mmCIF file of C-alpha atoms in Angstrom:
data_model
loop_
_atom_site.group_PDB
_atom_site.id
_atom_site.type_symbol
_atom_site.label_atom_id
_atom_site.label_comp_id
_atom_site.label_asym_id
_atom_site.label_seq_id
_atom_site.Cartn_x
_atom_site.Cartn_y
_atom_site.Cartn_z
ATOM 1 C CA UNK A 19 26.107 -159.600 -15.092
ATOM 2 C CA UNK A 20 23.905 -161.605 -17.591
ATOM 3 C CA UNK A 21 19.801 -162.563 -17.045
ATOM 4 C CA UNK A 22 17.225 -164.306 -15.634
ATOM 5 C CA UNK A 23 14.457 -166.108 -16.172
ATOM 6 C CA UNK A 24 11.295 -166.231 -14.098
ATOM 7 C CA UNK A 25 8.068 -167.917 -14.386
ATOM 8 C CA UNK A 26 4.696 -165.459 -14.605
ATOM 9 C CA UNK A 27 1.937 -167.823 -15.372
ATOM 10 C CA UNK A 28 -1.271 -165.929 -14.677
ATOM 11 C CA UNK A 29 0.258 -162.258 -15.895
ATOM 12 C CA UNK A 30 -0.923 -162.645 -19.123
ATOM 13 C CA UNK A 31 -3.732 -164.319 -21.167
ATOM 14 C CA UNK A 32 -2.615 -166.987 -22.511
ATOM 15 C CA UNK A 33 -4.377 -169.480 -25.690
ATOM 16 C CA UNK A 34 -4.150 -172.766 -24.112
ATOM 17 C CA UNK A 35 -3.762 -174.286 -21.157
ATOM 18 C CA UNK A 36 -0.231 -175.760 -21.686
ATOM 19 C CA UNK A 37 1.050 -172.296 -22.393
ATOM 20 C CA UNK A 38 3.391 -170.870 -19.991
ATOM 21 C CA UNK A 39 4.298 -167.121 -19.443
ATOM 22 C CA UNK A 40 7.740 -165.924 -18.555
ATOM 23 C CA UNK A 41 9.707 -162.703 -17.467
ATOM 24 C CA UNK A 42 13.690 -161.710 -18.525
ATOM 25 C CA UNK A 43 14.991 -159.561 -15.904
ATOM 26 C CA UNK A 44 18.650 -158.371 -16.113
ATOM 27 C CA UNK A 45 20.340 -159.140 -13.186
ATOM 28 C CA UNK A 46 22.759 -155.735 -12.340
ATOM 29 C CA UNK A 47 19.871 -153.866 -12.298
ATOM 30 C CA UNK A 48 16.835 -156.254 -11.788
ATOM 31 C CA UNK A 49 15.004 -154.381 -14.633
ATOM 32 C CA UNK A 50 12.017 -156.536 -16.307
ATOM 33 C CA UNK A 51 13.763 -156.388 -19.780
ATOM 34 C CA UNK A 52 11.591 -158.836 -21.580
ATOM 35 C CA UNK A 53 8.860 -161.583 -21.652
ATOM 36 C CA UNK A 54 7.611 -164.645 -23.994
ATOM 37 C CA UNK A 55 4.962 -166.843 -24.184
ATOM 38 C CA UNK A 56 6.288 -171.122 -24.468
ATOM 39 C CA UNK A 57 3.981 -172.825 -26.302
ATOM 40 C CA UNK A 58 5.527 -176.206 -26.240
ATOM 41 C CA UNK A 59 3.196 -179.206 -27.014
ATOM 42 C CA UNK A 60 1.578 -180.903 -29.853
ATOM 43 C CA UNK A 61 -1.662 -180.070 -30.468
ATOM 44 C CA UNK A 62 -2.301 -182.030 -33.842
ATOM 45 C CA UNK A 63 -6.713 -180.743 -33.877
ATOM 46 C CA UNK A 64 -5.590 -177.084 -33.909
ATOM 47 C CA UNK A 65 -2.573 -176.174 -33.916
ATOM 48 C CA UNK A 66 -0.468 -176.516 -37.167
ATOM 49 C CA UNK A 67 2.943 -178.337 -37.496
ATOM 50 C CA UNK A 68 6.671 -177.232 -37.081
ATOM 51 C CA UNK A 69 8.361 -174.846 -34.268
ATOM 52 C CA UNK A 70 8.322 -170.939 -34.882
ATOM 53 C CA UNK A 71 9.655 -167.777 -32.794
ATOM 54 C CA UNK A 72 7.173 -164.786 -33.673
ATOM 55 C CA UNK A 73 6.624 -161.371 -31.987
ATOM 56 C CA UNK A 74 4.516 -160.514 -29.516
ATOM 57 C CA UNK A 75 5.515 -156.695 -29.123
ATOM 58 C CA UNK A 76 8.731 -155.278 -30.286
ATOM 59 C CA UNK A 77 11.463 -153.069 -29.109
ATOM 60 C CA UNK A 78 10.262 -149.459 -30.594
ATOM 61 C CA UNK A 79 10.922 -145.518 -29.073
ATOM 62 C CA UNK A 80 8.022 -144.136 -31.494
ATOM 63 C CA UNK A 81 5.547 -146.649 -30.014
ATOM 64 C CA UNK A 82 6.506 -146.617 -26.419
ATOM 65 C CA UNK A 83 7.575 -149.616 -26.223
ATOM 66 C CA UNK A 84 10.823 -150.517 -23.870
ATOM 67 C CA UNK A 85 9.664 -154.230 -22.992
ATOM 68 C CA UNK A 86 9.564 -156.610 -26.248
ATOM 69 C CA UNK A 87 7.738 -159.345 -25.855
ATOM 70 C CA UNK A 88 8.540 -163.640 -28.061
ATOM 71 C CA UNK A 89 6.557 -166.056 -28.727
ATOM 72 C CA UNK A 90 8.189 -169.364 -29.136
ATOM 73 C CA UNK A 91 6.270 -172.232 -29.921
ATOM 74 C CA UNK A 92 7.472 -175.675 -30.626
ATOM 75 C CA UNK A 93 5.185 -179.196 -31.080
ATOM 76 C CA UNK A 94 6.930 -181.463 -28.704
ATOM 77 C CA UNK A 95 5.541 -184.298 -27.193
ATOM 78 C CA UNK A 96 2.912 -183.886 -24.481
ATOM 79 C CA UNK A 97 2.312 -184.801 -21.252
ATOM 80 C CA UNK A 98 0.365 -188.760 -21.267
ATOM 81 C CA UNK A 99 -1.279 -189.658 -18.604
ATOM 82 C CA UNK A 100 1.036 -188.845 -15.113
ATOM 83 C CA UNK A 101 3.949 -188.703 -17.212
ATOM 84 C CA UNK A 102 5.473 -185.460 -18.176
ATOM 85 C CA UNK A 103 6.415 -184.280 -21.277
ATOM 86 C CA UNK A 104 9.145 -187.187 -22.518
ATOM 87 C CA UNK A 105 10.803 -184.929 -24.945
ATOM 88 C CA UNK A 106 12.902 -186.316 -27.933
ATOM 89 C CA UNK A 107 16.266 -185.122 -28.584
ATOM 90 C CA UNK A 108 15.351 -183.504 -32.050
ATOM 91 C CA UNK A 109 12.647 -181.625 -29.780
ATOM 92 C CA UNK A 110 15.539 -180.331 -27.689
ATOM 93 C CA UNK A 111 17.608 -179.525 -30.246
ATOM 94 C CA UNK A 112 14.402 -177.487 -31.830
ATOM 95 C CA UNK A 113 13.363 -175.975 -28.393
ATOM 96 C CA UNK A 114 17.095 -174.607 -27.803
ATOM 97 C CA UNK A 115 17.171 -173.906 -31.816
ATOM 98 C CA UNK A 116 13.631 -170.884 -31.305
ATOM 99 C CA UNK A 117 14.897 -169.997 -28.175
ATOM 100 C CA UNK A 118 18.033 -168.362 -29.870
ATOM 101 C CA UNK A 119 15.762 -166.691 -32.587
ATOM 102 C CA UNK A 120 13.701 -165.611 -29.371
ATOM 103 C CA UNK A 121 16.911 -163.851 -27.705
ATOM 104 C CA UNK A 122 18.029 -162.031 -30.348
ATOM 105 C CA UNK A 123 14.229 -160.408 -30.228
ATOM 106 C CA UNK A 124 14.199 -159.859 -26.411
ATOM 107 C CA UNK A 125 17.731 -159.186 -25.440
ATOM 108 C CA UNK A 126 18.368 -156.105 -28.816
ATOM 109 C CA UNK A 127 19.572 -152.575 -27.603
ATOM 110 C CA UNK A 128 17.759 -151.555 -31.111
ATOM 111 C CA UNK A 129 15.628 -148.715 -30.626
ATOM 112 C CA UNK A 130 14.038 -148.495 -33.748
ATOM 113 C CA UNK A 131 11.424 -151.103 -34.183
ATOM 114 C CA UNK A 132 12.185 -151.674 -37.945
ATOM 115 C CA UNK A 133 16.225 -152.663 -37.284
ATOM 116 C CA UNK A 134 15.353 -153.883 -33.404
ATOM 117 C CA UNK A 135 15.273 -157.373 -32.525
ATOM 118 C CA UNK A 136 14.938 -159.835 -35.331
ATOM 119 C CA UNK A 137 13.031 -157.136 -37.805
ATOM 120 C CA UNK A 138 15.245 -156.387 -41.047
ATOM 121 C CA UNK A 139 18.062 -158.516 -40.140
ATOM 122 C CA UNK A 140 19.850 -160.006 -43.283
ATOM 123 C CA UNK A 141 18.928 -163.045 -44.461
ATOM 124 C CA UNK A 142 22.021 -164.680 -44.394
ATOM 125 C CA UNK A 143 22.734 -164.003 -40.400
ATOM 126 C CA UNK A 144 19.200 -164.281 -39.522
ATOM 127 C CA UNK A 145 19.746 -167.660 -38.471
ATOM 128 C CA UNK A 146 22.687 -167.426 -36.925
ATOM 129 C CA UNK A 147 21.434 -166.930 -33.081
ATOM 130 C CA UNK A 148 19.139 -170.278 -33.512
ATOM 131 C CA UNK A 149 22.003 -172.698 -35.135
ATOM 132 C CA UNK A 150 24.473 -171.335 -32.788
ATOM 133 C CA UNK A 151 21.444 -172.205 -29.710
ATOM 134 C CA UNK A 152 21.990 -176.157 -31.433
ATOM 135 C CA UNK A 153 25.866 -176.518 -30.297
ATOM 136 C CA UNK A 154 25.042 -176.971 -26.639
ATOM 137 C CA UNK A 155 23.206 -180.026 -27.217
ATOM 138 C CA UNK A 156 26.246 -181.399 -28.324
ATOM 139 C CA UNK A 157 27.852 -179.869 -25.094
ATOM 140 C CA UNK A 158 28.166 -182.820 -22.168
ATOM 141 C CA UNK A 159 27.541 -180.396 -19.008
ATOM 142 C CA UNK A 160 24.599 -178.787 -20.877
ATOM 143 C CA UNK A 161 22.973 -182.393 -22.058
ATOM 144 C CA UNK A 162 23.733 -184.141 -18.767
ATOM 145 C CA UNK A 163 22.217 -181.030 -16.600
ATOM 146 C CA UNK A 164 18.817 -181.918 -18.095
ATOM 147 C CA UNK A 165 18.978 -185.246 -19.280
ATOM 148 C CA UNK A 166 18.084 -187.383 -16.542
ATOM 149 C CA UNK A 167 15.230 -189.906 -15.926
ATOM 150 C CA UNK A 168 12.197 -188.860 -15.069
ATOM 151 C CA UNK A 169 11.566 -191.398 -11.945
ATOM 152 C CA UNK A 170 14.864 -192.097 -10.803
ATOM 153 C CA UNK A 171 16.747 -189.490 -11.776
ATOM 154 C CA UNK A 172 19.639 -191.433 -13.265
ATOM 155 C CA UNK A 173 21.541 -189.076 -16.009
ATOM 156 C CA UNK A 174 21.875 -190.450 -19.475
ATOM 157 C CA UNK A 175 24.207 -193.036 -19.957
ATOM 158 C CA UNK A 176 27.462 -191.657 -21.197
ATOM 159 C CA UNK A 177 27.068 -194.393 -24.030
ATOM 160 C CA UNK A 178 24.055 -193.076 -25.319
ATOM 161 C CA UNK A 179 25.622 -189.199 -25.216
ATOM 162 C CA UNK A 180 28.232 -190.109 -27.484
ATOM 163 C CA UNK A 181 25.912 -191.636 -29.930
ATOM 164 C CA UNK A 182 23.805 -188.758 -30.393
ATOM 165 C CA UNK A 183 27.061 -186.518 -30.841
ATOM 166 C CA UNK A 184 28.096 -189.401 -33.505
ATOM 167 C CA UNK A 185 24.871 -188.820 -35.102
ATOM 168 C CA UNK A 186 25.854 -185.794 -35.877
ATOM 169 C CA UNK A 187 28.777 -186.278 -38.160
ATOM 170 C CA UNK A 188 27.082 -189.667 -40.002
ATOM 171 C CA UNK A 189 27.699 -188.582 -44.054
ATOM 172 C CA UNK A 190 28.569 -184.785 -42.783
ATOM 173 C CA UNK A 191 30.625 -184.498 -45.960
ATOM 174 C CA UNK A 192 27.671 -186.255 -48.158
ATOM 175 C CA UNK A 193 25.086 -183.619 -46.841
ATOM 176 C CA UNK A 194 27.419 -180.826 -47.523
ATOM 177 C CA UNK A 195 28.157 -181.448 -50.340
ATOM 178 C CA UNK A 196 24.387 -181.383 -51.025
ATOM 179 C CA UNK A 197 23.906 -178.260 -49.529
ATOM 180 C CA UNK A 198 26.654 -176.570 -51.580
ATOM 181 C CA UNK A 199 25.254 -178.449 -54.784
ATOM 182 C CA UNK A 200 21.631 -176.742 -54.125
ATOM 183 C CA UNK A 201 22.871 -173.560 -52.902
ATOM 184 C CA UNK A 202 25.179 -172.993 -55.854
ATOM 185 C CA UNK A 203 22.346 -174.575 -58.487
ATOM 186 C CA UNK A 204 19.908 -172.036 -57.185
ATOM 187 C CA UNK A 205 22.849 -168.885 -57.770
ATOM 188 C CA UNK A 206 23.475 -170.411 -61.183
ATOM 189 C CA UNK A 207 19.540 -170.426 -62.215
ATOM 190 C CA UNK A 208 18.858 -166.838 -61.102
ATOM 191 C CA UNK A 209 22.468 -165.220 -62.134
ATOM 192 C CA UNK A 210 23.416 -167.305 -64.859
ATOM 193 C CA UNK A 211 20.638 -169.034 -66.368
ATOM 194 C CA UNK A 212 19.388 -167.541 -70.077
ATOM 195 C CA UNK A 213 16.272 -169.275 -70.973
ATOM 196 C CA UNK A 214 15.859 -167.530 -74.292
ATOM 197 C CA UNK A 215 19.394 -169.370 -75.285
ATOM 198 C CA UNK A 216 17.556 -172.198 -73.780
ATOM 199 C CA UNK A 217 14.668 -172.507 -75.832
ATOM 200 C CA UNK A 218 17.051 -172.302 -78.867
ATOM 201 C CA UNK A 219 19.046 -175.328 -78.642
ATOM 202 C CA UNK A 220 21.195 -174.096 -75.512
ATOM 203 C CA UNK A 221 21.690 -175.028 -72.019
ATOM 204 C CA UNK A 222 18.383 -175.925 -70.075
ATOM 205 C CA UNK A 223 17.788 -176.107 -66.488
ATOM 206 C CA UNK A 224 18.626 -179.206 -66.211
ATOM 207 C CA UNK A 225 21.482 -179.347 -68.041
ATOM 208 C CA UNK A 226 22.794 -176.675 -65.856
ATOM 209 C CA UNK A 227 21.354 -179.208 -62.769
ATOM 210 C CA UNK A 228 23.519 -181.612 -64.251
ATOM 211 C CA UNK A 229 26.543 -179.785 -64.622
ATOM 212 C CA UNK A 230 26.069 -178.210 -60.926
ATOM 213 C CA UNK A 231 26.000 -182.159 -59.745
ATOM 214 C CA UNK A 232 29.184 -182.623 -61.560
ATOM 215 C CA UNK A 233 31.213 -180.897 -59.674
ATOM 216 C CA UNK A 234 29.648 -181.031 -56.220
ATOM 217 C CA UNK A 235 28.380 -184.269 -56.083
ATOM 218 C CA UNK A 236 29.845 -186.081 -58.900
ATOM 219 C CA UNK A 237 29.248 -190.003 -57.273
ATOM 220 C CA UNK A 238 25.094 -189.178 -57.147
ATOM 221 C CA UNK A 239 24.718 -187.816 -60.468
ATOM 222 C CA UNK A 240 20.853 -186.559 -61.338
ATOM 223 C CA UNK A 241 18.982 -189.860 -63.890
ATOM 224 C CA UNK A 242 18.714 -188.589 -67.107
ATOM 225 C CA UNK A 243 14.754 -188.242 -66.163
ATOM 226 C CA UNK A 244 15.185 -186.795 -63.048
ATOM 227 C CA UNK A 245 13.114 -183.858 -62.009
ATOM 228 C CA UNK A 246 13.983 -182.541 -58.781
ATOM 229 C CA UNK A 247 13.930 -179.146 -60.214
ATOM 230 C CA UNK A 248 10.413 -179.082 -60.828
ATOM 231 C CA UNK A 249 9.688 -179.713 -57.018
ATOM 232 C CA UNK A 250 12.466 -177.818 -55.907
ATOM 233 C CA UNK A 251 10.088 -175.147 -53.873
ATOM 234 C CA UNK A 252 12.329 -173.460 -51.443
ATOM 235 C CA UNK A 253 13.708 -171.364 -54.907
ATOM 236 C CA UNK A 254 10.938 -170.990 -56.745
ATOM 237 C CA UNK A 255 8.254 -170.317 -54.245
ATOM 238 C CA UNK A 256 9.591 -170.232 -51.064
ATOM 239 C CA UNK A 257 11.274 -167.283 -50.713
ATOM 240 C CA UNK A 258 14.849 -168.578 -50.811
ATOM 241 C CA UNK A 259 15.174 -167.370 -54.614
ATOM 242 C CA UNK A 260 19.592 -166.394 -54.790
ATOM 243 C CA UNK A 261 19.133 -167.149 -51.482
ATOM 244 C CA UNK A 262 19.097 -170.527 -50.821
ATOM 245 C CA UNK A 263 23.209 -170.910 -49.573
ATOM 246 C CA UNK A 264 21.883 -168.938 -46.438
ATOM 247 C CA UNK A 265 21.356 -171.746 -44.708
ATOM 248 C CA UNK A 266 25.328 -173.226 -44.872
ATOM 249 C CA UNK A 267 26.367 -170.251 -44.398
ATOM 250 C CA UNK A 268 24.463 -169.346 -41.308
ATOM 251 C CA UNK A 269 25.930 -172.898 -40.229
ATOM 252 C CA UNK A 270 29.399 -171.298 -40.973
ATOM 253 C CA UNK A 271 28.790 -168.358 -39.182
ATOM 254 C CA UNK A 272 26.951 -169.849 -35.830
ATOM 255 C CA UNK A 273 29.755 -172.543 -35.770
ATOM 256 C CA UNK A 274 32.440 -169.534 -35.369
ATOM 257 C CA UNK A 275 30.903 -168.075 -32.604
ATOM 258 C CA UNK A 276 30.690 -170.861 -31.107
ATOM 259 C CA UNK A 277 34.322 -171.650 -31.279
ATOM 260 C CA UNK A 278 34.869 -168.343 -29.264
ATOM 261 C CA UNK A 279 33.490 -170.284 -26.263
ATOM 262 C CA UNK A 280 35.290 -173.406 -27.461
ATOM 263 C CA UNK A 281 38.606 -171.731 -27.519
ATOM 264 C CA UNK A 282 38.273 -170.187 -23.920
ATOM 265 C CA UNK A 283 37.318 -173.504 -22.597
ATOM 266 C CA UNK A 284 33.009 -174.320 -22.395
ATOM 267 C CA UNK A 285 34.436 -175.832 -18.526
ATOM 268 C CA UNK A 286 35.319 -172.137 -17.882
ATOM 269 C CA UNK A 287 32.472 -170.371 -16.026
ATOM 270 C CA UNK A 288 34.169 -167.187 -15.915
ATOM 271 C CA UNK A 289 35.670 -167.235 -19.542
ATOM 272 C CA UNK A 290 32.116 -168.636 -20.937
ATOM 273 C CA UNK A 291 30.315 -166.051 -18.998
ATOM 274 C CA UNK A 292 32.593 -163.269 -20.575
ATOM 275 C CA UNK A 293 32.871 -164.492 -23.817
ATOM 276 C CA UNK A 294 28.837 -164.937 -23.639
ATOM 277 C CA UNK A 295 28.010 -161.019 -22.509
ATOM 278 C CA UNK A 296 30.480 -159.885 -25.710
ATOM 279 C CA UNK A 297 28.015 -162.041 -27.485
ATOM 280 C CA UNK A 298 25.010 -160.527 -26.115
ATOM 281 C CA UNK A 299 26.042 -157.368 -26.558
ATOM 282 C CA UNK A 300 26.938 -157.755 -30.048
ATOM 283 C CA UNK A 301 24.988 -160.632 -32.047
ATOM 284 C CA UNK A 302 22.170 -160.834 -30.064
ATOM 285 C CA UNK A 303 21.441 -156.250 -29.364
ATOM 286 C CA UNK A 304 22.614 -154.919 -32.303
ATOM 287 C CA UNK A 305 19.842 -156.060 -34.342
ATOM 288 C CA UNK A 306 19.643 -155.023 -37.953
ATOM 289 C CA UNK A 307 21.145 -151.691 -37.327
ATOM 290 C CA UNK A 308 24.771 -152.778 -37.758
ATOM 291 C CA UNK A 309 25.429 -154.794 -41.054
ATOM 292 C CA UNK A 310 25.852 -158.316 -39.836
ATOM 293 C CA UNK A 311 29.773 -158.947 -40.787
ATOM 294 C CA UNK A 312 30.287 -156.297 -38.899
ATOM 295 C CA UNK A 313 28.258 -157.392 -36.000
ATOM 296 C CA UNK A 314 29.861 -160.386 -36.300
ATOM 297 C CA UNK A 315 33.869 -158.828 -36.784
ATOM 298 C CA UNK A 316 33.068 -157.130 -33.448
ATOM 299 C CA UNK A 317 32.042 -160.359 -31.867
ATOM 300 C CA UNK A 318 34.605 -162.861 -33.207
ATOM 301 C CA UNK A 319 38.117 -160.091 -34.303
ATOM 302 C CA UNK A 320 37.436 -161.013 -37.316
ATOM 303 C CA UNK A 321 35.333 -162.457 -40.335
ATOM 304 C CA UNK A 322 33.975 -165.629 -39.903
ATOM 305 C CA UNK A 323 36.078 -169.140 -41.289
ATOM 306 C CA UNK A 324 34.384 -172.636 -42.272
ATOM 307 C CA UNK A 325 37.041 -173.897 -39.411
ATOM 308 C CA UNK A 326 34.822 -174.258 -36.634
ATOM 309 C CA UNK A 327 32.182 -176.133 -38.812
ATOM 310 C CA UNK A 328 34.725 -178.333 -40.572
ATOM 311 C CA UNK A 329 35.608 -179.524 -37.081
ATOM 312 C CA UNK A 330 32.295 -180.101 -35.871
ATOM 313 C CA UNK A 331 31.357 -182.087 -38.775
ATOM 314 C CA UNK A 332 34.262 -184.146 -37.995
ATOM 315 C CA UNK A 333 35.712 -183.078 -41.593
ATOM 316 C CA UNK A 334 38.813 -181.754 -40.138
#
């Protein structure tokens, strides 16, 4: 039951040096399933910014292809001098964040390479392999199993663990409520919005950003000046046009499944390890060929609740 990985520097060609090659074999039948490429340093004179998961090779019958193949690159800190890599926690988070994007493309039971893996997935689940990836840095047995000094090997101090959980739910509620303000702005603008009525005396867009603010964020209300809207790219040229409340509710949805390894117990081996194959074999194989609430009704029973999220945001 489940996977492994391996280490297979030197079977491929790899870019850079720091690169490192790895192998996904399932471990019932010791069948090489999958591969990816770690890319996981900074490398500020040619390589650009941010963390990505792309693809290598997909899963596709019609091309012959039965192994797919991730690349997941990050920019973490490097290596200095004859220390190793001294990675910051937001690096961890962002490492464990690609690698869930990376799953979903290695570990699909998709045949067809335009619904397998990650390809055509909606964009409202999309993320939902990567944020659900985050909640284990907020699990103690997964933080402290890595999280140890370098020379002596003392774990982190308990002290310090709680603080980076606390950082966590620091204004929660605030940047929800910011979240909810943009993602229902952006609706309101493309469903909404009549700009002909607007250039006649009627509502503009920022009277509509106004009234938007109102009722999500009432105590920060937009200067009568302000322009946010003008820089507000993500809508207007970033490909989140209508789209933009995919991102809370991607958090909604990764914080429910989750909770399914929450409510069994995360000190459970057994339960976790069953609960986590039901999860393979749903969220991260069915790829794009099963509409996502139902991928995600076969998962979780049922459709997904705020619940889980409300609690890890200490809201509730």
């Amino acid at each position: 039951r489940g996977w492994e990985i391996k280490p297979a520097d030197g079977e491929a060609e790899v870019w850079n040096d720091d690169v490192q090659f790895f192998n996904v074999y399932d471990n019932a039948s010791g069948d090489h399933i999958a591969s990816f490429y770690l890319d996981p340093y900074s490398r500020p004179e040619n390589k650009r910014g941010g963390a990505w998961m792309d693809v290598c090779i997909g899963k596709s019958d019609a091309c012959n292809r039965d192994v797919p193949v991730a690349y997941l690159t990050c920019n973490g800190s490097p290596p200095v001098g004859d220390k190793p890599s001294l990675m910051t926690f937001r690096e961890v988070v962002t490492l464990f964040h690609e690698t869930g994007h990376g799953l979903q493309h290695m570990l699909t039971k998709a045949s067809v390479g335009d619904v397998a893996g990650i390809n055509g997935v909606d964009w409202d689940a999309v993320e939902l392999p990567s944020q659900f990836m985050e909640n284990f840095c907020d699990d103690e047995a997964t933080v402290m199993g890595f999280a140890k000094h370098y020379e002596t090997g003392e774990p982190l101090p308990m002290e310090m663990f709680e603080k980076l959980k606390a950082q966590k739910t620091f204004n929660a509620g605030m940047m929800a409520c910011r979240q909810l303000l943009f993602g229902q702005l952006d609706m309101e603008l493309h469903s909404n919005f009549d700009p002909e009525a607007a250039e006649n005396g009627g509502e503009t867009v920022f009277d509509v950003q106004r009234r938007m603010a109102a009722k999500y964020s009432p105590y920060n209300m937009p200067l009568d000046d302000d322009r946010f809207l003008c820089t507000f790219s993500h809508i207007f040229a970033g490909g989140y046009a209508a789209g933009y409340y995919s991102y809370k509710w991607a958090e909604v949805m990764s914080a429910d499944a989750f909770g399914a390894f929450e409510d069994v117990g995360l000190d459970n081996e057994e339960k976790v390890k069953e609960v986590g194959e039901k999860f393979r074999n749903t969220v991260l194989a069915l790829g794009a060929a099963v509409p996502p609430m139902d991928v995600f009704k076969e998962f979780r029973g049922r459709e997904p609740t705020p619940d889980a999220l409300l609690r890890h945001n200490g809201l509730a």
